[in-house]
Amino acid sequence: MRTALTRLTLTDFRSYATAELALDGRPVWLAGPNGAGKTNLLEAVSFLIPGRGLRGASIAEVGRRLPGEAVGRAWAVSAVLAADGDETRLGTGVELPGAARRVVRIDGEPAPPGRLAEYVRQVWLTPAQDRLFLEGAGDRRRFLDRLVFAADPGHAPRVQAYEKALRERMRLLTDAASLGPADPAWLEALETRMAEAGALMAQARARTLAALQAEIDTRGERPFPQAKLSLTGEWEKLAASGADLPEIETRLARALAAARDRDAGAGRSLTGPHRGDLAVVHAEKDRAAAECSTGEQKALILNLVLAQAARLARVEGQPAPILLLDEVAAHLDRTRRAALFDEIEALGLQAFLTGTDDHLFEGLEGRAQGFRMDAAGFAPAS
């Protein structure tokens, strides 16, 4: 089901006192110098789904602040979403300065943030992900979980439930040194919660990675390098091997119980899906992504994002994703830029792309809406 924003309105969001964009459903490019507010606009779009947006910012962080103001202002992002001929009004923001919880309205009616996933799905790529293969495993897990969430919105609550139980278990184990032995029944209850949520996490990651690999394998020759994907975590491997949910749960709960003394001594939990990692290999060169050139790494990441977008675009009855690509075009040569633009058009997706120069988007002439931006605002490109 194709979805596209036809109007976007910002109020006191980041650098914007107010802004409004009228959109026609085609891809959108935004060109302007650093500091013009391009990424801020993409971040506003990213708040139209559950979660903390493409920067991972807290709700209180994104409210506009003038010099001398200690707390961000109440802010709002609203949009009109077109889907198969129907229009839905979506809105989110906070009603009081510095509020830690955002409100959501769908067609004017209050709704829990999770319901946004019924209307909008997004896949994004930002400069912060350029070093994905060189940073720690946690960054790759978050990247993978974002891809999982785009296909399975229930994944995020499961990760949150697991991480909450993980923190509580470790607090009990580390407090035992000064307060005495932890209550075994309470530990068992927390480990049961971790096993239930963790097994679902491992299965969802394994399922998503298998679907992504199948998508990549069928994409054929193209300017973007093909990738071989694998999961290195013990529990994701178990899920990928075909183990069913009860088996994964049982084995994970037993492993957590057996590791209590070790985890208490280490000060951290040493087993569980929070330890997993995503491995990516450049297929043609048979070389780990971390050993490839910077350009090859960026192209590999982009191909993963495009494969996920293509996969989601074909799911019947579900909203096709909106792509947010921040400063991506500048890192591609002319051939790969043209391939990216052709792919976006072929998939029929609305995408938001940013860059510092108009010429980066010459290949989108007549196929997209363009806006030039500076500190004073933005104007449609002629």
Short mmCIF file of C-alpha atoms in Angstrom, two decimals:
data_model
loop_
_atom_site.label_atom_id
_atom_site.label_comp_id
_atom_site.label_asym_id
_atom_site.label_seq_id
_atom_site.Cartn_x
_atom_site.Cartn_y
_atom_site.Cartn_z
CA MET A 1 0.00 0.00 0.00
CA ARG A 2 1.71 3.17 -1.19
CA THR A 3 1.86 5.95 1.39
CA ALA A 4 3.09 9.50 1.01
CA LEU A 5 3.02 12.71 2.99
CA THR A 6 1.15 15.52 1.22
CA ARG A 7 1.61 18.17 3.91
CA LEU A 8 4.10 18.56 6.73
CA THR A 9 3.86 21.21 9.45
CA LEU A 10 6.39 21.95 12.20
CA THR A 11 5.91 24.16 15.24
CA ASP A 12 8.80 25.00 17.60
CA PHE A 13 10.68 21.91 16.48
CA ARG A 14 14.49 22.20 16.67
CA SER A 15 15.47 25.29 14.62
CA TYR A 16 11.96 25.88 13.26
CA ALA A 17 9.57 28.33 14.88
CA THR A 18 7.10 27.27 12.23
CA ALA A 19 7.36 25.65 8.82
CA GLU A 20 5.00 24.09 6.33
CA LEU A 21 5.69 22.01 3.25
CA ALA A 22 3.07 21.20 0.62
CA LEU A 23 4.07 17.92 -1.03
CA ASP A 24 2.76 16.06 -4.05
CA GLY A 25 3.77 12.53 -3.05
CA ARG A 26 6.91 12.34 -5.16
CA PRO A 27 10.41 12.03 -3.68
CA VAL A 28 11.67 15.22 -2.04
CA TRP A 29 15.19 16.64 -2.09
CA LEU A 30 16.43 19.37 0.21
CA ALA A 31 19.61 21.27 -0.68
CA GLY A 32 21.39 23.86 1.39
CA PRO A 33 24.44 24.61 3.52
CA ASN A 34 25.18 22.93 6.80
CA GLY A 35 23.03 24.41 9.55
CA ALA A 36 20.12 25.22 7.25
CA GLY A 37 17.82 22.75 9.02
CA LYS A 38 17.75 19.89 6.51
CA THR A 39 18.36 17.12 9.03
CA ASN A 40 15.97 18.78 11.48
CA LEU A 41 13.22 18.45 8.91
CA LEU A 42 14.01 14.77 8.33
CA GLU A 43 14.03 14.23 12.07
CA ALA A 44 10.57 15.79 12.30
CA VAL A 45 9.31 13.28 9.73
CA SER A 46 10.92 10.48 11.74
CA PHE A 47 8.75 11.39 14.74
CA LEU A 48 5.68 10.32 12.76
CA ILE A 49 6.43 6.74 13.85
CA PRO A 50 6.89 5.36 17.38
CA GLY A 51 10.27 5.87 18.98
CA ARG A 52 12.86 8.60 19.43
CA GLY A 53 13.46 9.60 15.83
CA LEU A 54 16.49 9.24 13.59
CA ARG A 55 18.82 11.02 16.04
CA GLY A 56 17.64 9.01 19.03
CA ALA A 57 16.79 12.25 20.83
CA SER A 58 14.66 12.52 23.92
CA ILE A 59 11.26 14.18 23.63
CA ALA A 60 12.45 17.17 25.67
CA GLU A 61 15.52 17.68 23.45
CA VAL A 62 13.74 18.56 20.23
CA GLY A 63 11.71 21.55 21.44
CA ARG A 64 13.04 24.86 20.09
CA ARG A 65 15.16 26.86 22.50
CA LEU A 66 16.29 30.44 22.17
CA PRO A 67 19.51 31.65 23.83
CA GLY A 68 18.98 31.73 27.57
CA GLU A 69 16.09 29.26 27.54
CA ALA A 70 16.92 26.24 29.69
CA VAL A 71 13.98 24.11 28.60
CA GLY A 72 12.76 23.31 25.11
CA ARG A 73 9.40 24.72 24.12
CA ALA A 74 6.27 22.69 23.56
CA TRP A 75 6.55 21.40 20.00
CA ALA A 76 4.40 19.75 17.35
CA VAL A 77 4.80 17.87 14.08
CA SER A 78 1.74 17.19 11.99
CA ALA A 79 1.19 15.71 8.57
CA VAL A 80 -1.43 14.67 6.07
CA LEU A 81 -0.79 11.12 4.89
CA ALA A 82 -2.24 9.84 1.64
CA ALA A 83 -2.69 6.08 1.26
CA ASP A 84 -4.63 4.45 -1.58
CA GLY A 85 -6.84 7.47 -2.06
CA ASP A 86 -7.56 8.04 1.62
CA GLU A 87 -6.12 10.81 3.76
CA THR A 88 -5.21 10.60 7.44
CA ARG A 89 -4.13 13.48 9.67
CA LEU A 90 -1.29 12.55 12.00
CA GLY A 91 0.08 14.71 14.78
CA THR A 92 2.56 14.37 17.60
CA GLY A 93 4.37 16.60 20.06
CA VAL A 94 4.33 17.78 23.65
CA GLU A 95 1.83 20.14 25.21
CA LEU A 96 4.08 21.60 27.92
CA PRO A 97 7.71 22.81 27.74
CA GLY A 98 10.16 20.13 28.82
CA ALA A 99 7.52 17.39 28.92
CA ALA A 100 9.03 13.89 28.81
CA ARG A 101 6.07 12.15 27.18
CA ARG A 102 4.69 12.99 23.77
CA VAL A 103 1.08 12.93 22.72
CA VAL A 104 -0.26 11.54 19.45
CA ARG A 105 -3.43 12.37 17.57
CA ILE A 106 -4.83 10.52 14.58
CA ASP A 107 -7.54 12.42 12.71
CA GLY A 108 -7.80 14.67 15.75
CA GLU A 109 -8.38 11.87 18.26
CA PRO A 110 -5.85 10.96 21.01
CA ALA A 111 -4.00 7.70 20.35
CA PRO A 112 -1.07 5.78 21.87
CA PRO A 113 2.22 6.37 19.99
CA GLY A 114 2.34 2.72 18.92
CA ARG A 115 -0.65 3.23 16.64
CA LEU A 116 1.45 5.42 14.34
CA ALA A 117 3.07 2.22 13.05
CA GLU A 118 -0.29 1.25 11.53
CA TYR A 119 -0.08 4.23 9.18
CA VAL A 120 3.59 5.00 8.55
CA ARG A 121 6.71 2.89 8.24
CA GLN A 122 10.15 4.36 7.68
CA VAL A 123 13.64 3.25 6.81
CA TRP A 124 16.48 5.72 7.17
CA LEU A 125 20.18 6.19 6.68
CA THR A 126 22.15 8.99 8.33
CA PRO A 127 25.81 10.07 8.50
CA ALA A 128 25.96 8.63 12.04
CA GLN A 129 25.71 5.18 10.44
CA ASP A 130 28.69 5.72 8.13
CA ARG A 131 30.99 3.95 10.60
CA LEU A 132 28.56 1.12 11.26
CA PHE A 133 31.09 -1.61 10.46
CA LEU A 134 33.89 0.04 12.42
CA GLU A 135 32.05 0.79 15.66
CA GLY A 136 30.96 -1.56 18.42
CA ALA A 137 28.40 -4.35 18.14
CA GLY A 138 25.78 -2.23 19.89
CA ASP A 139 25.55 0.14 16.92
CA ARG A 140 24.99 -2.76 14.53
CA ARG A 141 22.36 -4.30 16.82
CA ARG A 142 20.48 -0.99 16.89
CA PHE A 143 20.73 -0.73 13.10
CA LEU A 144 19.41 -4.27 12.68
CA ASP A 145 16.65 -3.72 15.24
CA ARG A 146 15.55 -0.62 13.33
CA LEU A 147 15.23 -2.75 10.18
CA VAL A 148 13.33 -5.41 12.16
CA PHE A 149 11.01 -2.76 13.62
CA ALA A 150 10.16 -1.39 10.17
CA ALA A 151 8.70 -4.79 9.28
CA ASP A 152 7.52 -5.82 12.75
CA PRO A 153 6.43 -2.89 14.98
CA GLY A 154 6.02 -5.27 17.91
CA HIS A 155 9.79 -5.75 18.02
CA ALA A 156 10.48 -2.46 19.82
CA PRO A 157 8.29 -3.23 22.88
CA ARG A 158 9.94 -6.65 23.14
CA VAL A 159 13.41 -5.08 23.13
CA GLN A 160 12.31 -2.57 25.78
CA ALA A 161 10.84 -5.32 27.98
CA TYR A 162 14.03 -7.39 27.67
CA GLU A 163 16.31 -4.46 28.48
CA LYS A 164 14.22 -3.43 31.48
CA ALA A 165 14.35 -6.94 32.94
CA LEU A 166 18.08 -7.11 32.12
CA ARG A 167 18.77 -3.94 34.13
CA GLU A 168 16.67 -5.12 37.08
CA ARG A 169 18.40 -8.52 37.15
CA MET A 170 21.86 -6.94 37.11
CA ARG A 171 20.88 -4.54 39.89
CA LEU A 172 19.83 -7.49 42.04
CA LEU A 173 23.04 -9.39 41.28
CA THR A 174 25.38 -6.46 41.93
CA ASP A 175 23.52 -5.35 45.07
CA ALA A 176 23.96 -8.83 46.51
CA ALA A 177 27.58 -8.03 47.43
CA SER A 178 26.49 -5.37 49.91
CA LEU A 179 22.89 -6.29 50.71
CA GLY A 180 23.07 -10.06 50.83
CA PRO A 181 21.91 -12.77 48.41
CA ALA A 182 19.23 -11.78 45.91
CA ASP A 183 15.79 -13.36 46.14
CA PRO A 184 15.99 -16.46 43.88
CA ALA A 185 12.29 -16.26 43.07
CA TRP A 186 12.58 -12.68 41.90
CA LEU A 187 15.67 -13.49 39.85
CA GLU A 188 13.85 -16.41 38.26
CA ALA A 189 10.89 -14.17 37.41
CA LEU A 190 13.17 -11.61 35.75
CA GLU A 191 15.04 -14.32 33.84
CA THR A 192 11.74 -15.76 32.65
CA ARG A 193 10.77 -12.32 31.31
CA MET A 194 14.16 -11.98 29.62
CA ALA A 195 13.86 -15.44 28.09
CA GLU A 196 10.36 -14.77 26.75
CA ALA A 197 11.24 -11.40 25.21
CA GLY A 198 14.75 -12.49 24.20
CA ALA A 199 13.53 -15.54 22.29
CA LEU A 200 11.12 -13.37 20.32
CA MET A 201 13.91 -10.84 19.64
CA ALA A 202 16.25 -13.56 18.38
CA GLN A 203 13.58 -15.03 16.13
CA ALA A 204 12.63 -11.63 14.69
CA ARG A 205 16.25 -10.77 13.96
CA ALA A 206 16.89 -14.12 12.30
CA ARG A 207 13.68 -13.88 10.27
CA THR A 208 14.46 -10.35 9.11
CA LEU A 209 18.03 -11.19 8.17
CA ALA A 210 16.93 -14.23 6.16
CA ALA A 211 14.38 -12.10 4.29
CA LEU A 212 16.97 -9.38 3.64
CA GLN A 213 19.48 -11.90 2.32
CA ALA A 214 16.86 -13.38 0.01
CA GLU A 215 16.01 -9.88 -1.25
CA ILE A 216 19.66 -9.03 -1.84
CA ASP A 217 20.25 -12.32 -3.64
CA THR A 218 17.40 -11.66 -6.08
CA ARG A 219 18.38 -8.07 -6.84
CA GLY A 220 20.97 -9.14 -9.40
CA GLU A 221 23.82 -7.08 -10.74
CA ARG A 222 23.66 -3.40 -9.87
CA PRO A 223 26.09 -0.63 -8.92
CA PHE A 224 25.68 -1.41 -5.24
CA PRO A 225 27.82 -4.26 -3.86
CA GLN A 226 26.07 -7.45 -2.87
CA ALA A 227 26.36 -8.55 0.74
CA LYS A 228 26.46 -11.81 2.65
CA LEU A 229 24.73 -11.38 5.99
CA SER A 230 24.96 -13.41 9.16
CA LEU A 231 24.19 -13.14 12.86
CA THR A 232 26.99 -13.94 15.26
CA GLY A 233 24.95 -14.02 18.47
CA GLU A 234 24.40 -17.41 20.09
CA TRP A 235 20.63 -16.97 20.38
CA GLU A 236 20.12 -15.56 16.91
CA LYS A 237 22.10 -18.49 15.51
CA LEU A 238 19.87 -20.86 17.44
CA ALA A 239 16.78 -19.16 16.00
CA ALA A 240 18.26 -19.26 12.50
CA SER A 241 18.93 -22.99 12.88
CA GLY A 242 15.19 -23.61 13.12
CA ALA A 243 14.80 -23.97 16.88
CA ASP A 244 11.25 -23.20 17.96
CA LEU A 245 10.27 -20.51 20.45
CA PRO A 246 9.81 -22.80 23.52
CA GLU A 247 13.27 -24.33 23.01
CA ILE A 248 14.96 -20.93 22.73
CA GLU A 249 13.10 -19.66 25.81
CA THR A 250 14.00 -22.72 27.88
CA ARG A 251 17.66 -22.70 26.91
CA LEU A 252 18.01 -18.95 27.47
CA ALA A 253 16.37 -19.09 30.91
CA ARG A 254 18.69 -21.94 31.93
CA ALA A 255 21.75 -20.09 30.65
CA LEU A 256 20.82 -16.96 32.58
CA ALA A 257 20.27 -18.92 35.80
CA ALA A 258 23.59 -20.72 35.42
CA ALA A 259 25.44 -17.43 34.79
CA ARG A 260 24.34 -15.54 37.90
CA ASP A 261 27.64 -15.78 39.78
CA ARG A 262 29.68 -15.03 36.66
CA ASP A 263 27.51 -12.05 35.72
CA ALA A 264 27.64 -10.69 39.27
CA GLY A 265 31.44 -10.88 39.20
CA ALA A 266 31.67 -9.27 35.77
CA GLY A 267 29.16 -6.56 36.56
CA ARG A 268 27.28 -7.25 33.35
CA SER A 269 25.24 -10.00 31.77
CA LEU A 270 27.43 -12.06 29.46
CA THR A 271 24.76 -14.06 27.68
CA GLY A 272 21.59 -13.12 25.84
CA PRO A 273 20.48 -11.42 22.62
CA HIS A 274 21.88 -8.11 23.88
CA ARG A 275 25.30 -9.59 23.01
CA GLY A 276 24.54 -10.43 19.39
CA ASP A 277 26.14 -8.84 16.36
CA LEU A 278 25.50 -8.39 12.64
CA ALA A 279 28.24 -9.58 10.28
CA VAL A 280 28.37 -8.26 6.70
CA VAL A 281 30.71 -9.50 3.98
CA HIS A 282 31.29 -7.91 0.56
CA ALA A 283 30.17 -10.86 -1.55
CA GLU A 284 32.25 -10.23 -4.69
CA LYS A 285 35.46 -9.63 -2.77
CA ASP A 286 34.68 -12.13 0.00
CA ARG A 287 35.92 -9.54 2.46
CA ALA A 288 34.45 -8.38 5.76
CA ALA A 289 32.77 -4.99 5.44
CA ALA A 290 35.10 -3.52 8.07
CA GLU A 291 38.03 -4.26 5.74
CA CYS A 292 36.45 -2.57 2.70
CA SER A 293 36.96 1.00 1.57
CA THR A 294 34.85 3.78 3.04
CA GLY A 295 32.91 4.08 -0.22
CA GLU A 296 32.24 0.35 -0.34
CA GLN A 297 31.04 0.34 3.27
CA LYS A 298 28.58 3.14 2.60
CA ALA A 299 27.31 1.41 -0.53
CA LEU A 300 26.85 -1.86 1.40
CA ILE A 301 24.79 -0.10 4.07
CA LEU A 302 22.70 1.66 1.45
CA ASN A 303 22.03 -1.61 -0.33
CA LEU A 304 20.78 -3.11 2.95
CA VAL A 305 18.41 -0.17 3.42
CA LEU A 306 17.15 -0.38 -0.17
CA ALA A 307 16.65 -4.14 0.13
CA GLN A 308 14.54 -3.62 3.23
CA ALA A 309 12.53 -0.87 1.54
CA ALA A 310 11.93 -3.05 -1.51
CA ARG A 311 10.82 -5.96 0.67
CA LEU A 312 8.39 -3.84 2.67
CA ALA A 313 6.99 -2.15 -0.42
CA ARG A 314 5.60 -5.50 -1.60
CA VAL A 315 3.77 -6.47 1.60
CA GLU A 316 0.05 -6.47 0.89
CA GLY A 317 -2.14 -4.47 3.21
CA GLN A 318 0.77 -2.74 4.95
CA PRO A 319 2.00 0.83 4.40
CA ALA A 320 4.98 1.04 2.07
CA PRO A 321 7.96 2.67 3.78
CA ILE A 322 9.02 6.28 3.50
CA LEU A 323 12.78 6.59 2.98
CA LEU A 324 14.83 9.18 4.86
CA LEU A 325 18.32 9.52 3.35
CA ASP A 326 20.41 12.20 5.04
CA GLU A 327 23.52 13.33 3.13
CA VAL A 328 23.65 10.04 1.25
CA ALA A 329 23.91 11.34 -2.33
CA ALA A 330 27.15 13.24 -1.63
CA HIS A 331 28.97 9.98 -0.86
CA LEU A 332 27.97 8.26 -4.11
CA ASP A 333 29.56 8.60 -7.51
CA ARG A 334 27.40 9.64 -10.46
CA THR A 335 26.60 6.04 -11.44
CA ARG A 336 25.46 5.05 -7.98
CA ARG A 337 23.49 8.26 -7.51
CA ALA A 338 21.61 7.55 -10.73
CA ALA A 339 21.00 3.95 -9.61
CA LEU A 340 19.66 5.17 -6.26
CA PHE A 341 17.25 7.61 -7.91
CA ASP A 342 16.09 4.97 -10.40
CA GLU A 343 15.47 2.48 -7.60
CA ILE A 344 13.42 4.95 -5.56
CA GLU A 345 11.29 5.69 -8.60
CA ALA A 346 10.92 2.01 -9.53
CA LEU A 347 9.79 1.14 -6.01
CA GLY A 348 7.24 3.96 -6.08
CA LEU A 349 8.34 5.22 -2.68
CA GLN A 350 8.34 8.68 -1.24
CA ALA A 351 11.85 9.53 -0.13
CA PHE A 352 13.38 12.56 1.54
CA LEU A 353 16.99 13.22 0.55
CA THR A 354 19.33 15.96 1.74
CA GLY A 355 22.55 17.41 0.38
CA THR A 356 24.57 20.60 0.33
CA ASP A 357 24.41 21.21 -3.45
CA ASP A 358 21.61 21.21 -6.00
CA HIS A 359 23.74 19.38 -8.55
CA LEU A 360 23.62 16.21 -6.44
CA PHE A 361 19.97 15.85 -7.42
CA GLU A 362 20.18 16.63 -11.14
CA GLY A 363 19.19 13.04 -11.89
CA LEU A 364 15.85 13.65 -10.19
CA GLU A 365 14.80 16.50 -12.45
CA GLY A 366 11.11 16.11 -13.28
CA ARG A 367 10.85 13.10 -10.92
CA ALA A 368 10.92 14.82 -7.54
CA GLN A 369 10.15 17.99 -5.65
CA GLY A 370 13.16 20.08 -4.76
CA PHE A 371 13.61 22.74 -2.10
CA ARG A 372 16.54 25.07 -1.52
CA MET A 373 17.18 25.87 2.11
CA ASP A 374 19.16 28.43 4.07
CA ALA A 375 19.03 29.98 7.52
CA ALA A 376 16.07 32.12 6.45
CA GLY A 377 13.91 29.18 5.38
CA PHE A 378 13.27 27.20 2.21
CA ALA A 379 11.85 27.80 -1.23
CA PRO A 380 10.84 25.45 -4.06
CA ALA A 381 13.61 24.87 -6.59
CA SER A 382 12.74 26.17 -10.02
#
